[in-house]
């Protein structure tokens, strides 16, 4: 280990050190000490002083966000105009170097993550299983294992390990047997395809820089600067060294305590090894923080104390302003989220905090994120969800839908039923969206026109939407989505789709303009990486979890919003106040033994299989993450956790939360105390007044004054007849009009629960449909088509083969969500028809009527229905109703069935013949034969009386709920007054 010359400097000493440009230098800096500002100042000085030209400086960092920020700060420091300074990510510079080094001058095209996994998967499928450990042989063809291998190979490349190097290491690890051979095949496949991946890209850049041609290319830069050096991989560190090797003018900055990306291949030892690689290096330590005050810095150091963390920036003098660290423990996650949102609202209103100066950080997106977002939303606090992707914005969803319709919107059988359903779903969104603005009724009319003959959508649009010729032109050919580069396809949509420009220009749709602009930039960036990706291909790739689908610029119109993100994503940012939420042991720190099956972390020579050493490394990484998160704050850090509650299992506050607290004891932690102070929002003001009114300890005049304010306030503030947090009552007018009709199915629904009936059947609330209803409708349609062919022939029923053929035909219009679900439900339908026809319940019933419409008047109200089957027997007519549920109706209930009774009475009245039987047929029960349930004709009087009662109750709008086992599956239970959880919506 070489001991470097070390210089500790305060801000007053910067000027003399900044101008010392030559040689290798390591800038070690604690949080908020200004290492990036120091780097920018040095770059500006080396150019302004004439020591180097703008194009003779290379600045490297890790993300496009960081590169863009550095570029802006450097250009601001330089002022004026000129050749831009080379500020880029390692991968971006590697691409340009290899482009210069290639004989053809072509830039290598990196694989996206899904493409890389797909390539590895194809190679694995061709592998000899005997070459692999027995534990992996059964999963060689799985996509999850392909993803594991692809990640492992990426880590090998980041550490500059060749297949031969891996083969050497695999001798000590039996579970790696088979990977070195695949690694060689993978590298060969990349060459054959003319592609690369992001790990191999750096390896290729390093190999190029080691060549005379590479050193000549590196010679264009007289100075090389690297920010956040603690996050470099071995390949990146070697690339930086080789870039600077012609002159050795290399300056890197970093903080060992902020190294948090080991899972991405970052090697903390790169900082320690810098002086070994550069024996004449100078170690410059920035000793004072501009951002982090003593209270926060001391608390952060308590977390890392005793962790034996390698490396250090040395003692850092805190910022001069005051700060605070608070730790709170709640008994419910909802209480934790609500308090954070309330506290942020107070910060914004009472202390004038800008929303963008506040952050809520969580360890994982899976934990508490949605609850926090809902709490912020209830207070109308602007915030940015980290899981909201650009491709999910309605503007970009529209582009995706148009591409889907163009590609899959042909007529059957030129497309599969699944593709047709996907195109129809996309077209529905397009029709109901702001560009077309078709009402719900009009949308259904257009969809029915499409399904009458399964005409291609281009013909339907030209016929039904003559005012949108541009849309028809888009659907006339799919080449713009499947053949052109994605950016060109998007431009074609923009210039062809009538109405899109006017919607984007709407002053109320600034978010659409931002989204479309950001999307154009994303596609341009995609074209630089791989111009062969089409618009349809791009959207297909975004369905993969690993695909990068985030915008270059935010598509949100309001940048003044609270940051709600993960601890890792907050790296490099700074805020006035930071809330670290859900600090629960097991979540943060996350000490799972291994995140990957193949253990790629063991590729690092510093990592061992010793459980104690592994545990120590994981604890150290989590300590650094906590330290980094806390030191993002300038004024205030708040740790929160939930100890335990009915909405989660046993929780224990994190050891980090305990260490951050000044008390240092879990027993001393609890929720924040009630702070008596004036209300800061209208809702808090209303609540305070109501509490005063109801508090007998208050003076009478105070209570009277509160009543006066409550009742005298403008309706713009609140209504004295409503309460904060309680929904306003709905319109107090009848649900039914003067004329309405009923049906037996409505009567059955009303009989189960009048309240659910009116909400679902009359107000059309809840789910619009269910797969069970769709299934029943399709089976009934197939039965009608099959049986209608034998009416008048004397046959009892159709042939099974004909019925199954009709079933498959009608299934072309099935829409259960995915082609796989469509196929699965078709199997159920085939099973039901096979059982029905092989075990037909009627021995002498010849069909004389199918789907017969019937009607009657009960208590002045028209009842209507459709009878599935009317057949003639030797004794008279029989009514049959097909049922597709798995469970048969109880015999006692069927005996007084309103449906069967109404059908029997109506058919008898319309035909003039006696109806001697009425049955329900259930072909999907577990019984070997088809289960039947008959109507008891001796109890028809009871049926008619029940029909009369239900008709009167519905006409009188009696919507009282009925409690039963059906309540378990009711989507309205949370607002039903029959249940405790629903009564809050009906407070007087």
Coordinates of C-alpha atoms in Angstrom, one line a residue, residues 23 33 92 119 146 156 202 288 291 369 379 413 694 775 818 883 939 953 972:
X23 CA -0.8 14.8 -11.8
X33 CA -18.4 19.5 1.4
X92 CA -21.4 7.0 -23.6
X119 CA -30.0 -14.0 -26.2
X146 CA -31.6 -16.6 -18.2
X156 CA -18.0 -10.5 -14.8
X202 CA -16.6 -1.2 -21.1
X288 CA -16.0 21.4 6.0
X291 CA -24.9 21.5 3.9
X369 CA -45.1 3.9 -1.0
X379 CA -53.9 17.0 1.2
X413 CA -59.2 -14.8 -39.0
X694 CA -68.4 19.9 22.0
X775 CA -68.5 -17.0 -20.2
X818 CA -55.4 -12.1 -22.5
X883 CA -77.0 -22.2 -16.0
X939 CA -96.4 -23.0 -5.4
X953 CA -90.6 -2.3 -3.2
X972 CA -69.8 -1.8 -1.7

